[in-house]
Coordinates of C-alpha atoms and ligand atoms in Angstrom, one line a residue:
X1 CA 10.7 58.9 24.2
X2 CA 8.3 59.5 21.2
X3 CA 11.0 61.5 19.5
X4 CA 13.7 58.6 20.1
X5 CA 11.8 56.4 18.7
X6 CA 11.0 58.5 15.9
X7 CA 14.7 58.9 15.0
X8 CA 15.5 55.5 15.3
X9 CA 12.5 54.6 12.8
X10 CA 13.8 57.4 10.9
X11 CA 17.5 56.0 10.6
X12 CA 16.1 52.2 9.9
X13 CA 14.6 53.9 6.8
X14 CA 17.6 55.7 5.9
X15 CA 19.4 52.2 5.9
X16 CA 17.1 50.3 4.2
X17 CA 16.7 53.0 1.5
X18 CA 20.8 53.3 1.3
X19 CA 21.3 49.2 1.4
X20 CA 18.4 48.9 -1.7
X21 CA 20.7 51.6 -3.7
X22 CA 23.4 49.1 -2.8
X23 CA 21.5 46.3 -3.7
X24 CA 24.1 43.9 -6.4
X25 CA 22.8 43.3 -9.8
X26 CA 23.3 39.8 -9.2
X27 CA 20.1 37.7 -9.2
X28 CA 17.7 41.1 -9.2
X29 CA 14.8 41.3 -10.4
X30 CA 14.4 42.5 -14.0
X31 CA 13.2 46.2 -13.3
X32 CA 16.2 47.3 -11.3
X33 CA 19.3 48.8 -14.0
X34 CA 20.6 46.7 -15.3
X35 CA 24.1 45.5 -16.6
X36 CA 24.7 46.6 -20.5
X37 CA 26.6 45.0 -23.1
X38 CA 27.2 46.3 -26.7
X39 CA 28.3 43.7 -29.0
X40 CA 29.8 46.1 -31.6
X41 CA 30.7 43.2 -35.1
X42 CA 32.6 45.0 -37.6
X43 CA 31.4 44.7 -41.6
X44 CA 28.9 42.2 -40.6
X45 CA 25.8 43.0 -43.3
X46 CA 22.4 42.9 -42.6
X47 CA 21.9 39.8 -44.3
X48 CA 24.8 37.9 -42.6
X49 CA 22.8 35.9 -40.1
X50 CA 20.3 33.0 -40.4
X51 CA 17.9 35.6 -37.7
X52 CA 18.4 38.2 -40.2
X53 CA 17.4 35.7 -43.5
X54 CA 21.0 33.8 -44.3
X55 CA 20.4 30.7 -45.5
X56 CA 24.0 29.9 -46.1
X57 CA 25.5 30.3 -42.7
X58 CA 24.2 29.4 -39.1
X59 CA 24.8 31.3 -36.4
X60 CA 22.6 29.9 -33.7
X61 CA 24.1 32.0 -30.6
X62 CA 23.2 35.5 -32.3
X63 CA 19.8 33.3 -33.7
X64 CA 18.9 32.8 -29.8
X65 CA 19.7 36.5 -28.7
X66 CA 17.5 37.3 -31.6
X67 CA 14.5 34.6 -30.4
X68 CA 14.9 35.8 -26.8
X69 CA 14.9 39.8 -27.7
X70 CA 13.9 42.4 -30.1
X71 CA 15.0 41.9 -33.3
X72 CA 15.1 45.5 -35.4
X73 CA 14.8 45.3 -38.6
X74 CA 14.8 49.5 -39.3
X75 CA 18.1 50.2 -37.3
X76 CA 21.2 52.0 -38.5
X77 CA 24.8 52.7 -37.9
X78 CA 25.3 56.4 -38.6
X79 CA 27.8 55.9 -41.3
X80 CA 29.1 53.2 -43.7
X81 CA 32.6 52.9 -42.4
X82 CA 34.4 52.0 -39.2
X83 CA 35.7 55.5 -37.6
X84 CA 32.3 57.7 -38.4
X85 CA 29.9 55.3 -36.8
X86 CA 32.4 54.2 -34.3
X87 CA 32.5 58.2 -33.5
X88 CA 28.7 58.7 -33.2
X89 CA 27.5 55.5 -31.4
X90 CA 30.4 56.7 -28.6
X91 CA 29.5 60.5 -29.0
X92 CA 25.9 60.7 -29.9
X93 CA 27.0 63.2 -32.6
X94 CA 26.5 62.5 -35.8
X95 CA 30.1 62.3 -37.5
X96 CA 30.0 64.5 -40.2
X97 CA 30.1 67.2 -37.8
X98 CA 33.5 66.8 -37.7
X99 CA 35.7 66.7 -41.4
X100 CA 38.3 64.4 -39.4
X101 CA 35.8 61.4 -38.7
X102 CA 36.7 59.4 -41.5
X103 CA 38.6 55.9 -41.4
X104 CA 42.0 56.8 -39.6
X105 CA 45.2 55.5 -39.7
X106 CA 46.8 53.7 -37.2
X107 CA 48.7 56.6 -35.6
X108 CA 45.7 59.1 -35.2
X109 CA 45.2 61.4 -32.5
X110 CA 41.8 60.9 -30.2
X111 CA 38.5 61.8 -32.2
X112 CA 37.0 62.8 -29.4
X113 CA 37.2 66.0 -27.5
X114 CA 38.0 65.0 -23.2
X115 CA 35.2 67.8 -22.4
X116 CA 32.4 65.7 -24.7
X117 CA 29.7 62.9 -22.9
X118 CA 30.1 59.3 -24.0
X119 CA 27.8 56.1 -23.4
X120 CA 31.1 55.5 -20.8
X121 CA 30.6 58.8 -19.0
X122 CA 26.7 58.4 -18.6
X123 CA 27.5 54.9 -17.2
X124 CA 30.2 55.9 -14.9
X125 CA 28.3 58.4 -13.9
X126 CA 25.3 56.5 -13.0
X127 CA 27.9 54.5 -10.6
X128 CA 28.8 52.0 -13.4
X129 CA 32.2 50.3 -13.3
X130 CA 33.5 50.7 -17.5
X131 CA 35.3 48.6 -19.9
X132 CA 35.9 48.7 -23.5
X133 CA 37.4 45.9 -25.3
X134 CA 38.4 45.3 -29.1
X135 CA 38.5 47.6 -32.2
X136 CA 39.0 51.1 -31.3
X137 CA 39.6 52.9 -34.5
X138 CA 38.9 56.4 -33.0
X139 CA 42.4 57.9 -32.3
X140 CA 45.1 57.8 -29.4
X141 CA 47.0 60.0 -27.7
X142 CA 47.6 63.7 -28.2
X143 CA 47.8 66.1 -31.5
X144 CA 50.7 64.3 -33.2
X145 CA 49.7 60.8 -32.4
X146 CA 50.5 58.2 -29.2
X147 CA 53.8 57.5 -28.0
X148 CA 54.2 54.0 -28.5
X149 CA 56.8 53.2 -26.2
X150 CA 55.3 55.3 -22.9
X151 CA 52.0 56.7 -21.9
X152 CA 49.2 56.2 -24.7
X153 CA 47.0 58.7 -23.4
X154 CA 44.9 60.4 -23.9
X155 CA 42.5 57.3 -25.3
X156 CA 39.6 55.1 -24.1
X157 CA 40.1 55.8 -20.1
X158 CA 40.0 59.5 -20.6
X159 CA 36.4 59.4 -22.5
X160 CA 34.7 57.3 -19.9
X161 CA 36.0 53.5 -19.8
X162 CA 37.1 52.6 -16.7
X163 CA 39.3 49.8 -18.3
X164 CA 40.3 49.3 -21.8
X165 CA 41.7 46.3 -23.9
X166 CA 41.9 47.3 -27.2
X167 CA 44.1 47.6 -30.7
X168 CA 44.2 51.1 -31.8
X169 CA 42.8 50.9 -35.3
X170 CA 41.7 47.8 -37.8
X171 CA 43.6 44.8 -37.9
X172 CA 44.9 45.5 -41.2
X173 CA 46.9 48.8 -40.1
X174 CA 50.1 49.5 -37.9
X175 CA 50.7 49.2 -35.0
X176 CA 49.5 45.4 -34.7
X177 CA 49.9 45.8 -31.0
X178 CA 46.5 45.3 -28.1
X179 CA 46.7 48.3 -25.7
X180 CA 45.9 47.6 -22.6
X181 CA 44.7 51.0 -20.7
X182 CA 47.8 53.5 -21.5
X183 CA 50.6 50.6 -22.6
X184 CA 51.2 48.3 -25.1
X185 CA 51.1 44.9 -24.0
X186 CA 54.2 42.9 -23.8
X187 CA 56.1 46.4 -25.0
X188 CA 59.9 45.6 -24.6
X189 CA 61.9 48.3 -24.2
X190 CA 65.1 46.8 -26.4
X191 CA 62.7 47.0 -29.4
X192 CA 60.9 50.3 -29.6
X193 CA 57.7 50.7 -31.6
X194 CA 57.7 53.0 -34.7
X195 CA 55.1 53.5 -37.1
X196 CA 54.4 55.4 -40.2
X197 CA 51.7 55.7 -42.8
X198 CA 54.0 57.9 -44.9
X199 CA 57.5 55.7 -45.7
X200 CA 59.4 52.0 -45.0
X201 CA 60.3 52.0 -41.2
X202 CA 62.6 49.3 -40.4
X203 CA 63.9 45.8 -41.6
X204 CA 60.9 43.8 -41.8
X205 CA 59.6 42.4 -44.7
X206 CA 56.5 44.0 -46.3
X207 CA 53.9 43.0 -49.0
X208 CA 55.4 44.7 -51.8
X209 CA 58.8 43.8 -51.4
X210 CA 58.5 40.1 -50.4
X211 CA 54.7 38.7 -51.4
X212 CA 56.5 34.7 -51.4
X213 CA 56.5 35.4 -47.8
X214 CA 52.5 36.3 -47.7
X215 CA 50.3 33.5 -46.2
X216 CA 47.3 35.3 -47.6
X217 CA 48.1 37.9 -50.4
X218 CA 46.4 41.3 -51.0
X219 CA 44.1 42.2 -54.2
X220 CA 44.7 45.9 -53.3
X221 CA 46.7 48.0 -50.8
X222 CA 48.3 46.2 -48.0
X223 CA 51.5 45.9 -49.2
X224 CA 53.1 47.9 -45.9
X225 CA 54.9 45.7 -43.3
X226 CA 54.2 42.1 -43.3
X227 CA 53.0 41.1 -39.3
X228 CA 51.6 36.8 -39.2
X229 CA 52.3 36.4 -42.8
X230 CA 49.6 39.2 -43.6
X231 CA 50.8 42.5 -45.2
X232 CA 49.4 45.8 -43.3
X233 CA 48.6 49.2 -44.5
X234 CA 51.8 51.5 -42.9
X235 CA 54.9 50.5 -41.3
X236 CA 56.0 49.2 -38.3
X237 CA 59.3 48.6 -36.7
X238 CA 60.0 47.2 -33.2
X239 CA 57.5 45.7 -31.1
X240 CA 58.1 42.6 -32.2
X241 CA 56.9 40.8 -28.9
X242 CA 53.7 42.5 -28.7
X243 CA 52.7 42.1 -32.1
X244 CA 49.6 39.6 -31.9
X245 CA 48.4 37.0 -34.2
X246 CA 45.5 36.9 -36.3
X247 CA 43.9 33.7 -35.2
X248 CA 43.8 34.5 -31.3
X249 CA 42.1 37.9 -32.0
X250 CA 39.0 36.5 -31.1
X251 CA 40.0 34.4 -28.4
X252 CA 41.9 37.6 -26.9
X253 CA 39.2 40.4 -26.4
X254 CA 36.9 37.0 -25.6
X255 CA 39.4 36.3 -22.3
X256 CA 39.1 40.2 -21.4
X257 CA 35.0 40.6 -21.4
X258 CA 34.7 37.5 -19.9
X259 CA 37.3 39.0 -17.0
X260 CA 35.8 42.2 -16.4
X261 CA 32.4 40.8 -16.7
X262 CA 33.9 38.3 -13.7
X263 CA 35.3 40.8 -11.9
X264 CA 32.1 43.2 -12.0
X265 CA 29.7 40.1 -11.3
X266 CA 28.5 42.1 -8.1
X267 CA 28.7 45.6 -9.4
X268 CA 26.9 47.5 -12.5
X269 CA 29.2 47.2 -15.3
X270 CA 28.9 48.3 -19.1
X271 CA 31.0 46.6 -21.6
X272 CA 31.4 48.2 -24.9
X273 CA 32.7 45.3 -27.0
X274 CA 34.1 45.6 -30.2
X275 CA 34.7 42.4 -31.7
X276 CA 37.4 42.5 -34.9
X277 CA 34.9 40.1 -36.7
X278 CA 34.3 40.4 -39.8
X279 CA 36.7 42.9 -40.4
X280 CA 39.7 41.6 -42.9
X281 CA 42.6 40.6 -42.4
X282 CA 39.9 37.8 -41.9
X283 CA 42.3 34.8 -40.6
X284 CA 39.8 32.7 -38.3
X285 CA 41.0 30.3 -35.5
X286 CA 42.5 27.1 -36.7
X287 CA 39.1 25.5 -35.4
X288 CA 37.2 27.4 -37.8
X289 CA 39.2 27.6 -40.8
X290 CA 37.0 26.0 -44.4
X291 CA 33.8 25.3 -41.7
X292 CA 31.5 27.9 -43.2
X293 CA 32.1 26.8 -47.3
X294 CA 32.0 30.3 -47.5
X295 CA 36.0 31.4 -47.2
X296 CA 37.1 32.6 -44.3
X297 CA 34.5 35.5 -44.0
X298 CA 31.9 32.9 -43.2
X299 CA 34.7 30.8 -40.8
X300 CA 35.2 34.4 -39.2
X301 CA 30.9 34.9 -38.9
X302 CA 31.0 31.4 -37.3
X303 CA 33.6 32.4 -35.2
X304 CA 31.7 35.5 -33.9
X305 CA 28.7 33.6 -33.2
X306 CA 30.9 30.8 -31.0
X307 CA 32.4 33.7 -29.1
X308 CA 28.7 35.6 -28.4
X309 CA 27.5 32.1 -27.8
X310 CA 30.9 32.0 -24.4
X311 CA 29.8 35.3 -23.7
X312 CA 26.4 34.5 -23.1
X313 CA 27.5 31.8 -21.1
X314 CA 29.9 33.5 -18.8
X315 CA 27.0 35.6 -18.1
X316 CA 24.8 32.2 -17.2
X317 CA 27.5 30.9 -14.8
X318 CA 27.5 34.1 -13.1
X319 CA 23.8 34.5 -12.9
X320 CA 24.0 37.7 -14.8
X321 CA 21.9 36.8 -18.0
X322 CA 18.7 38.4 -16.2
X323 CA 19.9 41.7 -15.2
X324 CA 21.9 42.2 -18.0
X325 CA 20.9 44.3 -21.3
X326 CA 22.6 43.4 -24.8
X327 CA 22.9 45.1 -27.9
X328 CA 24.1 43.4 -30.7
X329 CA 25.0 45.1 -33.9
X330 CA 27.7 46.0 -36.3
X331 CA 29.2 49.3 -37.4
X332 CA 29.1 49.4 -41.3
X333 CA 28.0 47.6 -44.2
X334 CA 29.0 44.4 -45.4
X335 CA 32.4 43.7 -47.9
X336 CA 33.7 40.6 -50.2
X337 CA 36.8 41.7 -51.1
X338 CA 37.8 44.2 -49.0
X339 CA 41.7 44.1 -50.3
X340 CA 42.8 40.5 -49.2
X341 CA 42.4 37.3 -51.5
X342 CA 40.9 35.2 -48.5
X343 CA 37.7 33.3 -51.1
X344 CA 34.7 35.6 -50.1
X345 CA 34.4 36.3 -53.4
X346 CA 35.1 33.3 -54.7
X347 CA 32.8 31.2 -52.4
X348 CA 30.3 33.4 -51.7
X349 CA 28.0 30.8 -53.1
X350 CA 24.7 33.0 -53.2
X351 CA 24.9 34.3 -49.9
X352 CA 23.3 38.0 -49.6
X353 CA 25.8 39.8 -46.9
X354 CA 23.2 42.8 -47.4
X355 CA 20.3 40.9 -47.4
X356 CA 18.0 42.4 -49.6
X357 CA 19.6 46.1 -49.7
X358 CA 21.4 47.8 -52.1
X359 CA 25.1 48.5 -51.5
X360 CA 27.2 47.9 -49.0
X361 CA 30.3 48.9 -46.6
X362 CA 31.4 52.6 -48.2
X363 CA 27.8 53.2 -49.4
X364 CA 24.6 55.6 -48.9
X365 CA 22.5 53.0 -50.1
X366 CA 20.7 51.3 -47.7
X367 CA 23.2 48.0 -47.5
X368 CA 25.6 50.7 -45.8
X369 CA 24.2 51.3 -42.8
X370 CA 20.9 49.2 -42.0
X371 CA 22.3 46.8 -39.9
X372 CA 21.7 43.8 -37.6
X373 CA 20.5 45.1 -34.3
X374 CA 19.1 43.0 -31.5
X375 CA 18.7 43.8 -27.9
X376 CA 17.6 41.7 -25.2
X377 CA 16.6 42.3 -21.4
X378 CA 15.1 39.0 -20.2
X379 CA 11.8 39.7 -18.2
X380 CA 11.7 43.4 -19.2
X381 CA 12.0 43.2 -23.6
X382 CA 9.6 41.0 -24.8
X383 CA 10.7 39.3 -27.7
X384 CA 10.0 39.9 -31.2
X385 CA 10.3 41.8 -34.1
X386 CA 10.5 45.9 -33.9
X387 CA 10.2 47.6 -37.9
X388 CA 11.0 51.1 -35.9
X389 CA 13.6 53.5 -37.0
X390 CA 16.7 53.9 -34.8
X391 CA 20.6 55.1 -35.4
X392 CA 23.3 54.1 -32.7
X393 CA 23.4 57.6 -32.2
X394 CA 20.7 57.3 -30.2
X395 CA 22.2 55.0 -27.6
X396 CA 23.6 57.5 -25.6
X397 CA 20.4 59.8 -24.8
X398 CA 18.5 56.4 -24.1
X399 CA 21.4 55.1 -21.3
X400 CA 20.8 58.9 -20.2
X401 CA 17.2 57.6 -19.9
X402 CA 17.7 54.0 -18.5
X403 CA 20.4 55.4 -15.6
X404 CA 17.8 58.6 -15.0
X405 CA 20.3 61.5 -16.1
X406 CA 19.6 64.4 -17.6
X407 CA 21.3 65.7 -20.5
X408 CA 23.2 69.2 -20.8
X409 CA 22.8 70.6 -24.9
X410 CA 26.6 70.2 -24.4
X411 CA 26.2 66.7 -24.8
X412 CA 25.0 64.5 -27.0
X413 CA 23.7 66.4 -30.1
X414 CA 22.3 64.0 -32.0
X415 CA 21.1 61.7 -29.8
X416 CA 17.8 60.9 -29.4
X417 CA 16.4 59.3 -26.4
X418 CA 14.6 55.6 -28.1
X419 CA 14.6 54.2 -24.5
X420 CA 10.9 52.7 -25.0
X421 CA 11.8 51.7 -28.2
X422 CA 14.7 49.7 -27.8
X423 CA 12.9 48.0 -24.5
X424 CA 9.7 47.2 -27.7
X425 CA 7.2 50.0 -25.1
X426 CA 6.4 51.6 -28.6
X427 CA 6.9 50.3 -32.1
X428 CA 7.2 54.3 -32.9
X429 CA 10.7 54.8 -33.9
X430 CA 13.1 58.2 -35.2
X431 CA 10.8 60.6 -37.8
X432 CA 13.9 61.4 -39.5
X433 CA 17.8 60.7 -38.9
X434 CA 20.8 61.6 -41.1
X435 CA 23.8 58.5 -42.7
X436 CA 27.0 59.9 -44.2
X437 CA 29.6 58.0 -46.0
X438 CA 33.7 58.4 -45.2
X439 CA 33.5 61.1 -47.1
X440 CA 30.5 62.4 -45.0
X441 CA 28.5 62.8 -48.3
X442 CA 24.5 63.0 -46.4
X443 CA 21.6 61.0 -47.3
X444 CA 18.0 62.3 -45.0
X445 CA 15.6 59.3 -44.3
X446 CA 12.2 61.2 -43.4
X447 CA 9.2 58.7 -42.9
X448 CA 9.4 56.6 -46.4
X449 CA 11.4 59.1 -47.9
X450 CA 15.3 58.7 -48.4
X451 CA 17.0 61.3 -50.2
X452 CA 21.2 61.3 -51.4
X453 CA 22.4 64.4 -51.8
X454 CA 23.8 65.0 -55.4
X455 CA 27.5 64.4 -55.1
X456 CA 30.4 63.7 -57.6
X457 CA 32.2 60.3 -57.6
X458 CA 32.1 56.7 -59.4
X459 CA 29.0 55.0 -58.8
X460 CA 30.8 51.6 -58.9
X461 CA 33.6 51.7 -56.1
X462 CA 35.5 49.0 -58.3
X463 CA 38.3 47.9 -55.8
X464 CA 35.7 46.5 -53.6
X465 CA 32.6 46.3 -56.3
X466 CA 30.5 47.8 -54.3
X467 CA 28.0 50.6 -55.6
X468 CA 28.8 53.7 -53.9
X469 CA 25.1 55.3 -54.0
X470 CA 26.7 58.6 -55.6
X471 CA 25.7 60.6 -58.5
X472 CA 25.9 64.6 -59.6
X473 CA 21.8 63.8 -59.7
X474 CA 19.8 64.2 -56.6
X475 CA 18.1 60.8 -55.4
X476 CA 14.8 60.1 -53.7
X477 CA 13.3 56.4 -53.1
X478 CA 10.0 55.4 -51.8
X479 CA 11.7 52.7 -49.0
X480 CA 8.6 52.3 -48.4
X481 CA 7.7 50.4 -51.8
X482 CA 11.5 50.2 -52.6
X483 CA 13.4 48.9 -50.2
X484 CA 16.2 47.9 -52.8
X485 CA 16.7 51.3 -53.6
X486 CA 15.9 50.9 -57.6
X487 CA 13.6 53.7 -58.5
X488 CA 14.5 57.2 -58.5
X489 CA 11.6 59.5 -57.7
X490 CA 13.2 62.7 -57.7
X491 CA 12.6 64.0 -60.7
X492 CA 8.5 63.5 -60.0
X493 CA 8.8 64.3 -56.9
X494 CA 10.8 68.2 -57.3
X495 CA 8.9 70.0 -53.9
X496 CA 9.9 66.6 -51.8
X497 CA 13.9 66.8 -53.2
X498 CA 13.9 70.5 -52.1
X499 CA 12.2 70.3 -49.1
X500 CA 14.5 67.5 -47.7
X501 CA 17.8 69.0 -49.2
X502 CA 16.4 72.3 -47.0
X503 CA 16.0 69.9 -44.1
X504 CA 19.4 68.5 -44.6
X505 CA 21.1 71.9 -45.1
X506 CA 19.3 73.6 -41.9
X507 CA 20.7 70.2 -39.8
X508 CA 23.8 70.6 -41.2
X509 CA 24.2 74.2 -39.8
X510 CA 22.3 73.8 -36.6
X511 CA 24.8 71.8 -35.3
X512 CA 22.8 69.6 -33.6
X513 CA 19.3 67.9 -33.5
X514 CA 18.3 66.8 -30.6
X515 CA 16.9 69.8 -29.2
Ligands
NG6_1 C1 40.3 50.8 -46.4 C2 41.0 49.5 -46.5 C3 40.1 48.4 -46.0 C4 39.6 48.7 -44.6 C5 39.0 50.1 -44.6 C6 38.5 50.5 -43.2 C7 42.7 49.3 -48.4 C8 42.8 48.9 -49.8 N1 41.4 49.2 -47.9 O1 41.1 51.8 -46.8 O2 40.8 47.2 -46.0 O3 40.7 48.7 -43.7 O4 39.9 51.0 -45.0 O5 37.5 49.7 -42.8 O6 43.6 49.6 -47.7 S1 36.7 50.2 -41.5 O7 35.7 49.1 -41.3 O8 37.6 50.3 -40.4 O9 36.0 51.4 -41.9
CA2 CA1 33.8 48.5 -40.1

């Protein structure tokens, strides 16, 4: 009798124990794992939003993330372009590791190797149910490059998303086609897709050939095949169904969040979401078009802000915003004229896209990769402002954290666990971490300390007029005392230069630094 009722006390246990690891995100309370978002802009500077100093633009949805959360104002993106951050904040490795993380064309093969950990895999492995949605930019398909017309694989749902809604590369290169998991959307097998970076594929018209048929013309490059009025970098031919347009970009990867967030509403989810904003071609919904009186690079800010602000309420309506964890930030530096004639330039009207840094998109200076970066938890992140150093290369070891997995020193090299940091537990951030530009030139940050490695190349990238941070000399600043980058202390400071260089060399052939 005793031992009867022992078993049956034993089993109600067991069933609690089993229903609480059950238990739906839904309406939990705060402490329990939570759902995770990563709002991923594209270009957006650090000085781009009224929470990060703009005076010239409002964007009061990111502004109300920011007042509910942690606002960093010491984070980075590991590199200053698209495919070398995109590569680490997925990997956890720091790019430069590998020569072939540099902006890629449209038809490149998959960055990343099927054997290596992403923030997907530690999510799915925690039980999580996976989406990514938006820019990709990190390769498809095999050596070679993705068969348009079949099976794009392998891509996204081999490397840990459970779902994927994407367009393969920037919205200025070939194909102009969304992906949805392994097929092109709205593919039509009478008019196969071909692309190439190398020669004129097709009929269409392109930028050189026909510019009186440009709605917005190019001041460099982008003279390939003309898609919406807008001349691409490459060629495309076929496809002509599933190319998309400009203006519904937004609108588009908006729709697919909001559905798999829907679809997940009673199940962990993590949504990696890559918005195209404010990545040129920049051709904003009609709605937004001349509202910033900045060109359309502020209409395209104002549009990102309206499509955080539906996001953010999708997640209302369902009762999600508690139990859900966002991130908020932007891959790379911020760009004027980034080779379209769209008025950023024009009518920039004193706005600071890098806020007070140096540089910008392409450079080591500091305007390259400090970027926005916000994350908010309701009930668990207390909000305010956090000066401590992070990369995006860290996310990955601190999901490892949040979801109570242990990494293998297969995964993950670079990342460091910043769990308590990210949730504002410590104001202690990184000692050290490593940026790279495209070219994965290195620049070491060590405590105040920033040092460039000497490097040959223009120091004005004209084309974009953006200061590129290079020079044959090495470069040390005080970002302590110097946050604009202005005053070059290596030449009084010789034991400091040689010691970081060493640093840099010894991470560099370590292969990793996490342990
Ligand atoms: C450059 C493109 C630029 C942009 C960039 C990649 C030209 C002249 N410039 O080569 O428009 O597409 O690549 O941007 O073609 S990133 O954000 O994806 O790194
Ligand atoms: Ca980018």
């Amino acid at each position: 009798m005793k031992q009867s009722l022992l078993f049956i006390f034993a089993l109600a246990l067991l069933t609690l124990s089993s229903c609480a690891q059950q238990k739906k995100p839904s309406g939990q309370t705060p402490d329990q794992t939570p759902n995770v978002i990563i709002i991923y802009a594209d270009d957006l500077g650090y000085g781009d939003l009224s929470c990060y100093g703009a005076t010239r633009i409002q964007t009061p949805h990111i502004d109300q993330l920011a007042k509910e959360g942690l606002r960093f104002t010491d984070a980075h993106s590991s590199a200053s372009t698209c495919t070398p951050s995109r590569f680490s904040i997925l990997t956890g490795e720091y790019a430069f590791r590998d020569q072939s993380a540099r902006i890629l064309p449209g038809n490149a093969s998959l960055l990343i190797s099927l054997d290596q950990a992403t923030i997907g895999t530690v999510f799915q492995k925690a039980g999580y149910q996976t989406a990514c949605v938006g820019k990709w930019h990190v390769g498809l398909g095999p050596k070679g490059g993705p068969d348009w017309n079949g099976e794009i694989t392998p891509g996204p749902n081999e490397v840990g998303f459970d779902y994927s809604f994407i367009f393969p590369a920037t919205a200025d290169r070939v194909p102009t086609v969304y992906v949805e998991n392994h097929r092109v959307v709205a593919l039509d097998k009478n008019d196969p897709i071909e692309v190439s970076y190398q020669h004129k594929v097709g009929n269409d018209p392109t930028g050189k050939e026909n510019p009186g048929l440009l709605k917005m013309k190019s001041s460099h490059g982008h003279d390939g095949t003309i898609v919406n009025g807008i001349g691409r970098i490459g060629w495309m031919k076929g496809g002509h169904l599933a190319r998309w347009t400009d203006e519904s970009l937004a609108n588009d990867f908006l729709a697919q969040a909001q559905m798999f967030i829907e679809k997940n509403a009673h199940h962990p989810f993590f949504l990696y979401y890559a918005v195209n904003e404010v990545h040129v071609p920049r051709m904003p919904d009609t709605r937004f078009k001349g509202k910033s009186k900045l060109g359309y690079r502020g209409d395209v800010i104002l549009e990102m802000d309206d499509v955080v602000g539906r996001l953010l309420k999708t997640l209302d309506y369902l009762d999600l915003t508690k139990n859900t964890l966002i991130i908020f930030t932007s891959d790379n530096g911020p760009v004027l004229d980034d080779g379209y004639m769209d008025g950023a330039v024009e009518k920039d009207h004193g706005h600071k896209p890098a806020g007070p840094f140096r540089g910008g998109k392409y450079s080591l200076f500091e305007g390259g990769t400090r970027m926005p970066f916000i994350v908010t938890w309701p009930g668990v992140v207390k909000p305010g402002v956090s000066d401590a150093l992070i990369s995006q290369v860290d996310l990955l070891a601190s999901f490892a954290a949040l979801t109570h997995q242990k990494l293998t020193n297969r995964d993950a090299p670079d990342s460091r666990d910043m769990l308590s940091s990210l949730l504002g537990r410590t104001k202690q951030g990184r000692s050290s971490y490593v940026e790279q530009n495209n070219g994965g030139v290195l620049a070491l940050i060590k405590g105040n300390w920033k040092y460039i490695e000497p490097h040959k190349g223009p120091a004005l990238l004209k084309a974009v007029n953006i200061e590129s941070g290079l020079s044959i000399q090495p470069q040390l600043y005080d970002l302590s005392k110097d946050t604009g980058e202005k005053n070059n202390l290596a030449g009084a400071h010789p034991d400091i230069v040689k010691q970081m260089a060493a640093e840099l060399k010894q991470i560099k052939e370590k292969g990793h630094t996490r342990y």
